[in-house]
Short mmCIF file of N, CA, C and O in Angstrom, two decimals:
data_model
loop_
_atom_site.label_atom_id
_atom_site.label_comp_id
_atom_site.label_asym_id
_atom_site.label_seq_id
_atom_site.Cartn_x
_atom_site.Cartn_y
_atom_site.Cartn_z
N MET A 787 9.20 23.37 -12.63
CA MET A 787 9.59 22.28 -11.74
C MET A 787 10.18 21.15 -12.58
O MET A 787 9.65 20.79 -13.61
N GLN A 788 11.30 20.57 -12.12
CA GLN A 788 11.96 19.50 -12.86
C GLN A 788 11.16 18.21 -12.78
O GLN A 788 10.48 17.94 -11.79
N LEU A 789 11.27 17.40 -13.81
CA LEU A 789 10.56 16.13 -13.86
C LEU A 789 10.93 15.25 -12.67
O LEU A 789 10.07 14.62 -12.06
N GLY A 790 12.24 15.22 -12.32
CA GLY A 790 12.68 14.42 -11.17
C GLY A 790 12.00 14.81 -9.89
O GLY A 790 11.61 13.98 -9.08
N ARG A 791 11.81 16.11 -9.67
CA ARG A 791 11.14 16.60 -8.47
C ARG A 791 9.67 16.18 -8.46
O ARG A 791 9.12 15.82 -7.45
N ILE A 792 9.03 16.24 -9.64
CA ILE A 792 7.63 15.84 -9.74
C ILE A 792 7.49 14.36 -9.41
O ILE A 792 6.62 13.95 -8.64
N LEU A 793 8.38 13.54 -9.98
CA LEU A 793 8.33 12.10 -9.71
C LEU A 793 8.58 11.80 -8.24
O LEU A 793 7.99 10.88 -7.68
N ASN A 794 9.46 12.57 -7.59
CA ASN A 794 9.74 12.35 -6.17
C ASN A 794 8.53 12.62 -5.30
O ASN A 794 8.35 12.01 -4.25
N ILE A 795 7.67 13.54 -5.70
CA ILE A 795 6.46 13.81 -4.94
C ILE A 795 5.61 12.55 -4.88
O ILE A 795 5.07 12.20 -3.84
N PHE A 796 5.53 11.82 -5.98
CA PHE A 796 4.75 10.60 -6.01
C PHE A 796 5.42 9.46 -5.25
O PHE A 796 4.76 8.59 -4.72
N LYS A 797 6.76 9.46 -5.19
CA LYS A 797 7.49 8.40 -4.50
C LYS A 797 7.37 8.48 -2.99
O LYS A 797 7.28 7.50 -2.31
N LYS A 798 7.40 9.67 -2.42
CA LYS A 798 7.47 9.83 -0.97
C LYS A 798 6.34 10.71 -0.45
O LYS A 798 6.54 11.50 0.45
N GLY A 799 5.18 10.61 -0.99
CA GLY A 799 4.08 11.41 -0.50
C GLY A 799 4.03 12.75 -1.21
O GLY A 799 4.29 12.85 -2.38
N THR A 800 3.71 13.80 -0.46
CA THR A 800 3.47 15.09 -1.08
C THR A 800 4.66 16.04 -0.96
O THR A 800 4.61 17.14 -1.47
N LYS A 801 5.72 15.64 -0.31
CA LYS A 801 6.85 16.54 -0.10
C LYS A 801 8.04 16.13 -0.96
O LYS A 801 8.47 14.99 -0.96
N ALA A 802 8.59 17.10 -1.70
CA ALA A 802 9.78 16.85 -2.51
C ALA A 802 10.99 16.67 -1.60
O ALA A 802 11.07 17.24 -0.52
N ARG A 803 11.96 15.88 -2.04
CA ARG A 803 13.19 15.67 -1.28
C ARG A 803 14.21 16.73 -1.65
O ARG A 803 14.21 17.22 -2.77
N PRO A 804 15.11 17.07 -0.73
CA PRO A 804 16.17 18.03 -1.06
C PRO A 804 17.08 17.46 -2.15
O PRO A 804 17.24 16.25 -2.27
N THR A 805 17.68 18.34 -2.92
CA THR A 805 18.61 17.90 -3.95
C THR A 805 19.96 17.54 -3.31
O THR A 805 20.29 18.03 -2.22
N SER A 806 20.71 16.72 -4.01
CA SER A 806 22.03 16.35 -3.52
C SER A 806 22.93 17.58 -3.42
O SER A 806 23.75 17.69 -2.51
N SER A 807 22.78 18.54 -4.34
CA SER A 807 23.61 19.75 -4.29
C SER A 807 23.25 20.62 -3.09
O SER A 807 24.13 21.22 -2.47
N LEU A 808 21.97 20.67 -2.72
CA LEU A 808 21.58 21.43 -1.53
C LEU A 808 22.13 20.79 -0.27
O LEU A 808 22.63 21.47 0.63
N VAL A 809 22.09 19.46 -0.19
CA VAL A 809 22.64 18.75 0.97
C VAL A 809 24.14 18.98 1.05
O VAL A 809 24.68 19.25 2.13
N LEU A 810 24.84 18.91 -0.08
CA LEU A 810 26.28 19.15 -0.12
C LEU A 810 26.61 20.55 0.39
O LEU A 810 27.44 20.72 1.30
N THR A 811 25.96 21.55 -0.16
CA THR A 811 26.21 22.94 0.24
C THR A 811 25.89 23.16 1.71
O THR A 811 26.67 23.77 2.45
N THR A 812 24.75 22.65 2.16
CA THR A 812 24.33 22.84 3.54
C THR A 812 25.29 22.14 4.51
O THR A 812 25.64 22.70 5.55
N HIS A 813 25.74 20.95 4.16
CA HIS A 813 26.70 20.24 5.01
C HIS A 813 27.99 21.04 5.15
O HIS A 813 28.50 21.21 6.26
N LEU A 814 28.51 21.54 4.03
CA LEU A 814 29.75 22.31 4.10
C LEU A 814 29.57 23.58 4.94
O LEU A 814 30.45 23.95 5.73
N LYS A 815 28.43 24.22 4.83
CA LYS A 815 28.16 25.41 5.65
C LYS A 815 27.99 25.05 7.12
O LYS A 815 28.49 25.76 7.99
N GLN A 816 27.25 23.96 7.40
CA GLN A 816 27.06 23.53 8.80
C GLN A 816 28.39 23.21 9.46
O GLN A 816 28.55 23.36 10.67
N ARG A 817 29.35 22.74 8.68
CA ARG A 817 30.68 22.41 9.21
C ARG A 817 31.64 23.60 9.16
O ARG A 817 32.83 23.44 9.35
N ASP A 818 31.13 24.79 8.87
CA ASP A 818 31.95 26.00 8.79
C ASP A 818 33.05 25.88 7.74
O ASP A 818 34.21 26.23 8.00
N LEU A 819 32.69 25.36 6.57
CA LEU A 819 33.60 25.24 5.43
C LEU A 819 34.90 24.53 5.80
O LEU A 819 35.98 25.12 5.80
N PRO A 820 34.80 23.24 6.09
CA PRO A 820 35.98 22.47 6.52
C PRO A 820 37.01 22.33 5.40
O PRO A 820 36.70 22.54 4.22
N HIS A 821 38.22 21.93 5.78
CA HIS A 821 39.25 21.68 4.77
C HIS A 821 38.94 20.43 3.97
O HIS A 821 39.29 20.32 2.81
N TRP A 822 38.28 19.47 4.62
CA TRP A 822 37.86 18.27 3.91
C TRP A 822 36.72 17.60 4.69
O TRP A 822 36.55 17.83 5.88
N THR A 823 35.96 16.80 4.01
CA THR A 823 34.94 15.96 4.61
C THR A 823 34.60 14.86 3.63
O THR A 823 34.83 15.00 2.42
N SER A 824 34.09 13.77 4.13
CA SER A 824 33.75 12.63 3.29
C SER A 824 32.53 11.95 3.89
O SER A 824 32.56 11.54 5.04
N TYR A 825 31.46 11.85 3.12
CA TYR A 825 30.22 11.31 3.66
C TYR A 825 29.42 10.53 2.61
O TYR A 825 29.69 10.61 1.42
N PHE A 826 28.43 9.80 3.11
CA PHE A 826 27.48 9.07 2.28
C PHE A 826 26.10 9.66 2.51
O PHE A 826 25.78 10.07 3.62
N VAL A 827 25.28 9.66 1.48
CA VAL A 827 23.88 10.05 1.61
C VAL A 827 23.05 9.01 0.85
O VAL A 827 23.47 8.54 -0.22
N LYS A 828 21.93 8.62 1.41
CA LYS A 828 21.09 7.61 0.76
C LYS A 828 20.39 8.20 -0.47
O LYS A 828 19.86 9.30 -0.41
N TYR A 829 20.41 7.43 -1.55
CA TYR A 829 19.68 7.83 -2.75
C TYR A 829 18.22 8.15 -2.42
O TYR A 829 17.65 9.09 -2.95
N SER A 830 17.62 7.35 -1.54
CA SER A 830 16.20 7.49 -1.25
C SER A 830 15.86 8.75 -0.47
O SER A 830 14.69 9.11 -0.37
N ASP A 831 16.88 9.43 0.07
CA ASP A 831 16.63 10.63 0.89
C ASP A 831 16.76 11.94 0.11
O ASP A 831 16.43 13.00 0.63
N ILE A 832 17.27 11.88 -1.12
CA ILE A 832 17.54 13.09 -1.89
C ILE A 832 17.09 12.93 -3.34
O ILE A 832 16.79 11.83 -3.78
N THR A 833 17.10 14.04 -4.05
CA THR A 833 16.96 14.04 -5.50
C THR A 833 18.35 14.26 -6.05
O THR A 833 18.98 15.28 -5.75
N SER A 834 18.85 13.33 -6.83
CA SER A 834 20.23 13.41 -7.33
C SER A 834 20.30 14.33 -8.54
O SER A 834 20.07 13.92 -9.67
N ASP A 835 20.63 15.60 -8.28
CA ASP A 835 20.74 16.56 -9.37
C ASP A 835 22.17 16.70 -9.89
O ASP A 835 22.45 17.54 -10.74
N GLN A 836 23.08 15.86 -9.40
CA GLN A 836 24.47 15.87 -9.87
C GLN A 836 24.82 14.55 -10.57
O GLN A 836 25.98 14.21 -10.71
N ARG A 837 23.79 13.86 -11.01
CA ARG A 837 23.98 12.57 -11.69
C ARG A 837 24.95 12.74 -12.86
O ARG A 837 24.88 13.70 -13.60
N GLY A 838 25.87 11.81 -12.98
CA GLY A 838 26.84 11.85 -14.07
C GLY A 838 28.12 12.60 -13.74
O GLY A 838 29.08 12.52 -14.48
N LEU A 839 28.14 13.33 -12.64
CA LEU A 839 29.35 14.04 -12.24
C LEU A 839 30.17 13.16 -11.31
O LEU A 839 29.64 12.61 -10.35
N SER A 840 31.46 13.06 -11.58
CA SER A 840 32.35 12.24 -10.75
C SER A 840 33.42 13.07 -10.06
O SER A 840 33.78 12.79 -8.92
N HIS A 841 33.97 14.07 -10.74
CA HIS A 841 35.01 14.93 -10.16
C HIS A 841 34.76 16.34 -10.68
O HIS A 841 34.87 16.60 -11.87
N PHE A 842 34.42 17.24 -9.76
CA PHE A 842 34.03 18.58 -10.19
C PHE A 842 34.31 19.61 -9.10
O PHE A 842 34.55 19.26 -7.94
N ASN A 843 34.30 20.87 -9.50
CA ASN A 843 34.46 21.98 -8.57
C ASN A 843 33.10 22.35 -7.99
O ASN A 843 32.09 22.27 -8.69
N TRP A 844 33.09 22.76 -6.72
CA TRP A 844 31.87 23.21 -6.07
C TRP A 844 32.22 24.40 -5.19
O TRP A 844 33.05 24.29 -4.30
N LYS A 845 31.59 25.52 -5.46
CA LYS A 845 31.90 26.75 -4.73
C LYS A 845 30.82 27.02 -3.68
O LYS A 845 29.63 26.98 -3.98
N VAL A 846 31.26 27.29 -2.45
CA VAL A 846 30.36 27.64 -1.35
C VAL A 846 30.95 28.86 -0.66
O VAL A 846 32.07 28.80 -0.15
N ASP A 847 30.21 29.95 -0.67
CA ASP A 847 30.66 31.19 -0.02
C ASP A 847 32.09 31.56 -0.41
O ASP A 847 32.95 31.80 0.44
N ASN A 848 32.38 31.57 -1.70
CA ASN A 848 33.70 31.93 -2.25
C ASN A 848 34.83 30.97 -1.87
O ASN A 848 36.00 31.31 -1.99
N VAL A 849 34.49 29.79 -1.39
CA VAL A 849 35.48 28.75 -1.11
C VAL A 849 35.23 27.63 -2.12
O VAL A 849 34.11 27.15 -2.26
N ASN A 850 36.28 27.22 -2.83
CA ASN A 850 36.15 26.18 -3.83
C ASN A 850 36.51 24.81 -3.24
O ASN A 850 37.46 24.69 -2.48
N TYR A 851 35.75 23.81 -3.62
CA TYR A 851 36.01 22.43 -3.24
C TYR A 851 36.15 21.58 -4.48
O TYR A 851 35.44 21.80 -5.48
N HIS A 852 37.04 20.61 -4.43
CA HIS A 852 37.09 19.55 -5.42
C HIS A 852 36.23 18.43 -4.84
O HIS A 852 36.48 17.98 -3.72
N ILE A 853 35.25 18.01 -5.60
CA ILE A 853 34.31 16.99 -5.15
C ILE A 853 34.56 15.72 -5.94
O ILE A 853 34.55 15.74 -7.17
N LEU A 854 34.78 14.63 -5.24
CA LEU A 854 34.77 13.30 -5.84
C LEU A 854 33.43 12.69 -5.44
O LEU A 854 33.11 12.60 -4.25
N ARG A 855 32.65 12.29 -6.42
CA ARG A 855 31.30 11.78 -6.17
C ARG A 855 31.13 10.47 -6.91
O ARG A 855 31.51 10.36 -8.08
N THR A 856 30.56 9.49 -6.23
CA THR A 856 30.27 8.24 -6.90
C THR A 856 29.00 7.63 -6.32
O THR A 856 28.74 7.72 -5.12
N GLY A 857 28.24 7.03 -7.18
CA GLY A 857 27.08 6.28 -6.74
C GLY A 857 27.56 4.93 -6.25
O GLY A 857 28.33 4.25 -6.93
N CYS A 858 27.16 4.57 -5.07
CA CYS A 858 27.51 3.24 -4.51
C CYS A 858 26.27 2.77 -3.75
O CYS A 858 26.18 2.93 -2.55
N TRP A 859 25.33 2.25 -4.51
CA TRP A 859 24.02 1.89 -3.99
C TRP A 859 24.15 1.15 -2.66
O TRP A 859 25.00 0.28 -2.54
N PRO A 860 23.38 1.54 -1.67
CA PRO A 860 22.22 2.44 -1.65
C PRO A 860 22.58 3.90 -1.36
O PRO A 860 21.71 4.69 -1.00
N TYR A 861 23.84 4.25 -1.53
CA TYR A 861 24.30 5.60 -1.20
C TYR A 861 24.90 6.31 -2.40
O TYR A 861 25.20 5.70 -3.42
N ILE A 862 25.14 7.60 -2.20
CA ILE A 862 26.03 8.39 -3.03
C ILE A 862 27.15 8.82 -2.10
O ILE A 862 26.88 9.28 -0.98
N LYS A 863 28.38 8.65 -2.51
CA LYS A 863 29.55 8.98 -1.69
C LYS A 863 30.13 10.31 -2.17
O LYS A 863 30.33 10.50 -3.37
N TYR A 864 30.41 11.19 -1.24
CA TYR A 864 31.04 12.48 -1.53
C TYR A 864 32.35 12.59 -0.75
O TYR A 864 32.37 12.32 0.45
N HIS A 865 33.40 12.97 -1.43
CA HIS A 865 34.66 13.33 -0.77
C HIS A 865 34.95 14.76 -1.20
O HIS A 865 35.05 15.04 -2.40
N CYS A 866 35.07 15.67 -0.24
CA CYS A 866 35.20 17.10 -0.52
C CYS A 866 36.52 17.60 0.05
O CYS A 866 36.79 17.41 1.23
N SER A 867 37.33 18.26 -0.79
CA SER A 867 38.60 18.83 -0.37
C SER A 867 38.65 20.29 -0.79
O SER A 867 38.39 20.61 -1.95
N ARG A 868 39.00 21.16 0.15
CA ARG A 868 39.14 22.58 -0.17
C ARG A 868 40.38 22.75 -1.04
O ARG A 868 41.49 22.45 -0.63
N ARG A 869 40.16 23.21 -2.29
CA ARG A 869 41.26 23.33 -3.25
C ARG A 869 40.98 24.49 -4.19
O ARG A 869 39.82 24.84 -4.41
N PRO A 870 42.01 25.04 -4.82
CA PRO A 870 41.79 26.08 -5.83
C PRO A 870 41.02 25.51 -7.03
O PRO A 870 41.09 24.30 -7.30
N HIS A 871 40.32 26.36 -7.70
CA HIS A 871 39.56 25.94 -8.88
C HIS A 871 40.52 25.43 -9.95
O HIS A 871 41.51 26.07 -10.27
N ASP A 872 40.25 24.25 -10.48
CA ASP A 872 41.02 23.64 -11.56
C ASP A 872 40.05 23.12 -12.61
O ASP A 872 38.89 22.86 -12.31
N ASP A 873 40.55 22.91 -13.80
CA ASP A 873 39.75 22.25 -14.83
C ASP A 873 39.80 20.76 -14.54
O ASP A 873 40.84 20.11 -14.71
N LEU A 874 38.69 20.21 -14.08
CA LEU A 874 38.63 18.80 -13.69
C LEU A 874 37.91 17.95 -14.74
O LEU A 874 37.58 16.79 -14.48
N SER A 875 37.69 18.51 -15.92
CA SER A 875 36.91 17.80 -16.93
C SER A 875 37.57 16.49 -17.38
O SER A 875 36.88 15.49 -17.60
N LEU A 876 38.89 16.47 -17.49
CA LEU A 876 39.59 15.25 -17.91
C LEU A 876 39.43 14.16 -16.85
O LEU A 876 39.10 13.01 -17.17
N GLU A 877 39.65 14.51 -15.58
CA GLU A 877 39.51 13.52 -14.51
C GLU A 877 38.06 13.05 -14.39
O GLU A 877 37.79 11.87 -14.18
N ASP A 878 37.13 13.99 -14.54
CA ASP A 878 35.71 13.64 -14.46
C ASP A 878 35.36 12.61 -15.53
O ASP A 878 34.75 11.58 -15.26
N ARG A 879 35.80 12.86 -16.74
CA ARG A 879 35.54 11.93 -17.85
C ARG A 879 36.21 10.58 -17.60
O ARG A 879 35.63 9.52 -17.83
N PHE A 880 37.45 10.60 -17.09
CA PHE A 880 38.17 9.36 -16.81
C PHE A 880 37.42 8.50 -15.79
O PHE A 880 37.24 7.29 -15.99
N PHE A 881 36.97 9.11 -14.68
CA PHE A 881 36.26 8.35 -13.66
C PHE A 881 34.95 7.79 -14.18
O PHE A 881 34.58 6.65 -13.86
N ARG A 882 34.24 8.57 -14.99
CA ARG A 882 32.98 8.06 -15.56
C ARG A 882 33.23 6.87 -16.49
O ARG A 882 32.52 5.88 -16.43
N ILE A 883 34.25 6.96 -17.33
CA ILE A 883 34.58 5.86 -18.23
C ILE A 883 34.98 4.62 -17.43
O ILE A 883 34.56 3.50 -17.74
N LEU A 884 35.78 4.81 -16.40
CA LEU A 884 36.21 3.70 -15.56
C LEU A 884 35.01 2.99 -14.91
O LEU A 884 34.95 1.76 -14.89
N LYS A 885 34.05 3.76 -14.41
CA LYS A 885 32.85 3.18 -13.80
C LYS A 885 32.06 2.36 -14.81
O LYS A 885 31.58 1.27 -14.49
N VAL A 886 31.92 2.88 -16.02
CA VAL A 886 31.17 2.17 -17.06
C VAL A 886 31.91 0.89 -17.46
O VAL A 886 31.30 -0.17 -17.59
N MET A 887 33.23 0.99 -17.63
CA MET A 887 34.02 -0.19 -18.02
C MET A 887 33.92 -1.30 -16.98
O MET A 887 33.93 -2.48 -17.32
N ASN A 888 33.82 -0.92 -15.71
CA ASN A 888 33.72 -1.91 -14.63
C ASN A 888 32.28 -2.31 -14.34
O ASN A 888 32.01 -3.01 -13.36
N LEU A 889 31.35 -1.83 -15.18
CA LEU A 889 29.92 -2.12 -15.04
C LEU A 889 29.36 -1.70 -13.68
O LEU A 889 28.34 -2.21 -13.23
N GLY A 890 30.04 -0.81 -13.00
CA GLY A 890 29.58 -0.32 -11.70
C GLY A 890 29.72 -1.31 -10.57
O GLY A 890 29.30 -1.05 -9.44
N ILE A 891 30.32 -2.46 -10.83
CA ILE A 891 30.43 -3.52 -9.81
C ILE A 891 31.25 -3.07 -8.60
O ILE A 891 30.81 -3.27 -7.46
N PRO A 892 32.42 -2.44 -8.77
CA PRO A 892 33.15 -1.97 -7.59
C PRO A 892 32.37 -0.93 -6.78
O PRO A 892 32.42 -0.92 -5.55
N CYS A 893 31.60 -0.08 -7.47
CA CYS A 893 30.79 0.92 -6.77
C CYS A 893 29.70 0.24 -5.94
O CYS A 893 29.45 0.62 -4.79
N LEU A 894 29.06 -0.76 -6.51
CA LEU A 894 28.04 -1.51 -5.78
C LEU A 894 28.65 -2.20 -4.56
O LEU A 894 28.10 -2.15 -3.45
N ALA A 895 29.80 -2.82 -4.74
CA ALA A 895 30.48 -3.50 -3.62
C ALA A 895 30.84 -2.49 -2.52
O ALA A 895 30.70 -2.78 -1.32
N TYR A 896 31.27 -1.30 -2.93
CA TYR A 896 31.63 -0.25 -1.97
C TYR A 896 30.41 0.16 -1.16
O TYR A 896 30.47 0.30 0.06
N GLY A 897 29.28 0.34 -1.81
CA GLY A 897 28.05 0.72 -1.11
C GLY A 897 27.58 -0.35 -0.14
O GLY A 897 27.20 -0.05 1.00
N ILE A 898 27.61 -1.60 -0.58
CA ILE A 898 27.18 -2.69 0.30
C ILE A 898 28.14 -2.81 1.49
O ILE A 898 27.72 -2.94 2.63
N GLY A 899 29.44 -2.73 1.22
CA GLY A 899 30.42 -2.78 2.31
C GLY A 899 30.26 -1.63 3.28
O GLY A 899 30.33 -1.80 4.50
N ALA A 900 30.02 -0.43 2.74
CA ALA A 900 29.84 0.75 3.60
C ALA A 900 28.64 0.58 4.53
O ALA A 900 28.66 1.05 5.67
N SER A 901 27.61 -0.12 4.06
CA SER A 901 26.43 -0.34 4.90
C SER A 901 26.79 -1.03 6.21
O SER A 901 26.13 -0.81 7.23
N PHE A 902 27.83 -1.84 6.18
CA PHE A 902 28.25 -2.56 7.39
C PHE A 902 29.28 -1.78 8.20
O PHE A 902 29.51 -2.08 9.38
N LEU A 903 29.94 -0.80 7.59
CA LEU A 903 31.04 -0.09 8.23
C LEU A 903 30.70 1.30 8.74
O LEU A 903 31.47 1.89 9.50
N ILE A 904 29.57 1.85 8.33
CA ILE A 904 29.18 3.20 8.77
C ILE A 904 29.03 3.21 10.28
O ILE A 904 28.37 2.34 10.86
N SER A 905 29.67 4.19 10.91
CA SER A 905 29.64 4.24 12.38
C SER A 905 29.11 5.56 12.94
O SER A 905 28.86 5.65 14.13
N CYS A 906 28.95 6.58 12.10
CA CYS A 906 28.48 7.90 12.58
C CYS A 906 27.47 8.47 11.60
O CYS A 906 27.47 8.12 10.42
N GLU A 907 26.66 9.36 12.11
CA GLU A 907 25.72 10.05 11.24
C GLU A 907 25.54 11.48 11.73
O GLU A 907 25.87 11.80 12.86
N GLU A 908 25.01 12.31 10.83
CA GLU A 908 24.77 13.72 11.15
C GLU A 908 23.52 14.16 10.41
O GLU A 908 23.29 13.75 9.27
N LYS A 909 22.73 15.00 11.02
CA LYS A 909 21.53 15.54 10.39
C LYS A 909 21.88 16.82 9.65
O LYS A 909 22.57 17.70 10.19
N ILE A 910 21.42 16.93 8.41
CA ILE A 910 21.61 18.13 7.61
C ILE A 910 20.23 18.78 7.46
O ILE A 910 19.31 18.16 6.93
N HIS A 911 20.11 19.99 7.95
CA HIS A 911 18.84 20.69 7.97
C HIS A 911 18.76 21.64 6.77
O HIS A 911 19.47 22.64 6.72
N THR A 912 17.91 21.30 5.82
CA THR A 912 17.72 22.13 4.63
C THR A 912 16.31 22.72 4.67
O THR A 912 15.45 22.21 5.40
N PRO A 913 16.05 23.74 3.87
CA PRO A 913 14.69 24.29 3.80
C PRO A 913 13.67 23.26 3.29
O PRO A 913 12.48 23.40 3.55
N GLU A 914 14.14 22.24 2.60
CA GLU A 914 13.24 21.22 2.06
C GLU A 914 13.14 19.98 2.94
O GLU A 914 12.55 18.99 2.55
N GLY A 915 13.75 20.02 4.11
CA GLY A 915 13.68 18.89 5.02
C GLY A 915 15.03 18.48 5.55
O GLY A 915 16.07 18.93 5.06
N THR A 916 15.01 17.63 6.55
CA THR A 916 16.22 17.14 7.19
C THR A 916 16.65 15.83 6.53
O THR A 916 15.82 14.96 6.29
N VAL A 917 17.94 15.73 6.26
CA VAL A 917 18.51 14.54 5.63
C VAL A 917 19.63 14.03 6.54
O VAL A 917 20.42 14.83 7.06
N THR A 918 19.72 12.74 6.71
CA THR A 918 20.81 12.14 7.47
C THR A 918 21.93 11.78 6.51
O THR A 918 21.69 11.18 5.46
N ILE A 919 23.15 12.19 6.87
CA ILE A 919 24.33 11.75 6.12
C ILE A 919 25.13 10.83 7.03
O ILE A 919 25.01 10.89 8.25
N TYR A 920 25.96 9.99 6.43
CA TYR A 920 26.65 8.93 7.16
C TYR A 920 28.15 8.99 6.93
O TYR A 920 28.61 9.39 5.86
N PHE A 921 28.90 8.55 7.93
CA PHE A 921 30.36 8.55 7.90
C PHE A 921 30.88 7.18 8.29
O PHE A 921 30.30 6.51 9.16
N LEU A 922 32.00 6.78 7.70
CA LEU A 922 32.63 5.52 8.10
C LEU A 922 33.21 5.64 9.51
O LEU A 922 33.22 4.67 10.26
N TYR A 923 33.69 6.82 9.85
CA TYR A 923 34.22 7.09 11.19
C TYR A 923 33.99 8.55 11.50
O TYR A 923 33.78 9.38 10.60
N GLU A 924 34.03 8.91 12.78
CA GLU A 924 33.80 10.29 13.16
C GLU A 924 34.94 11.17 12.69
O GLU A 924 36.11 10.86 12.91
N GLU A 925 34.61 12.25 12.03
CA GLU A 925 35.62 13.15 11.49
C GLU A 925 36.13 14.13 12.56
O GLU A 925 35.37 14.57 13.40
N ASP A 926 37.40 14.43 12.48
CA ASP A 926 37.99 15.49 13.30
C ASP A 926 37.65 16.80 12.60
O ASP A 926 38.19 17.11 11.55
N ARG A 927 36.76 17.56 13.16
CA ARG A 927 36.22 18.76 12.49
C ARG A 927 37.27 19.81 12.20
O ARG A 927 37.08 20.65 11.34
N GLY A 928 38.40 19.81 12.87
CA GLY A 928 39.42 20.81 12.62
C GLY A 928 40.58 20.30 11.79
O GLY A 928 41.55 21.01 11.56
N ALA A 929 40.47 19.07 11.29
CA ALA A 929 41.59 18.45 10.57
C ALA A 929 41.89 19.18 9.26
O ALA A 929 41.00 19.64 8.57
N MET A 930 43.17 19.29 8.97
CA MET A 930 43.61 19.92 7.73
C MET A 930 43.75 18.91 6.59
O MET A 930 43.78 19.28 5.44
N HIS A 931 43.86 17.63 6.88
CA HIS A 931 44.05 16.60 5.84
C HIS A 931 43.21 15.40 6.17
O HIS A 931 42.91 15.06 7.22
#
């Protein structure tokens, strides 16, 4: 068992929280592998097992997604686009450096602003519990872009 999972047991009682990667995968599956989606999840509702990743590939049922991920307290923001697998290591490193150079201030402002602008939510049902994810606006589930 990972140290983060053990610590989460003490934070929220006796039940571990789902990982951010499980919520991501489950959301994409619940949406029948959409062409794109963009959502927020509260740090307090998950265990962040993708910490440090900003731009990366994520495969679900043989479908690849490019994931843009950023911490914007009190949330983590995910933007997912169905795309062919690419080497995203350069972009990932660039976004991480940019966040550090800006001391995370724009990310914090984004999270606080999003708290006032979120207008929709959806329940994600995982084997480890249900997590609510949030949207700035209701997504068109069949949209290509």
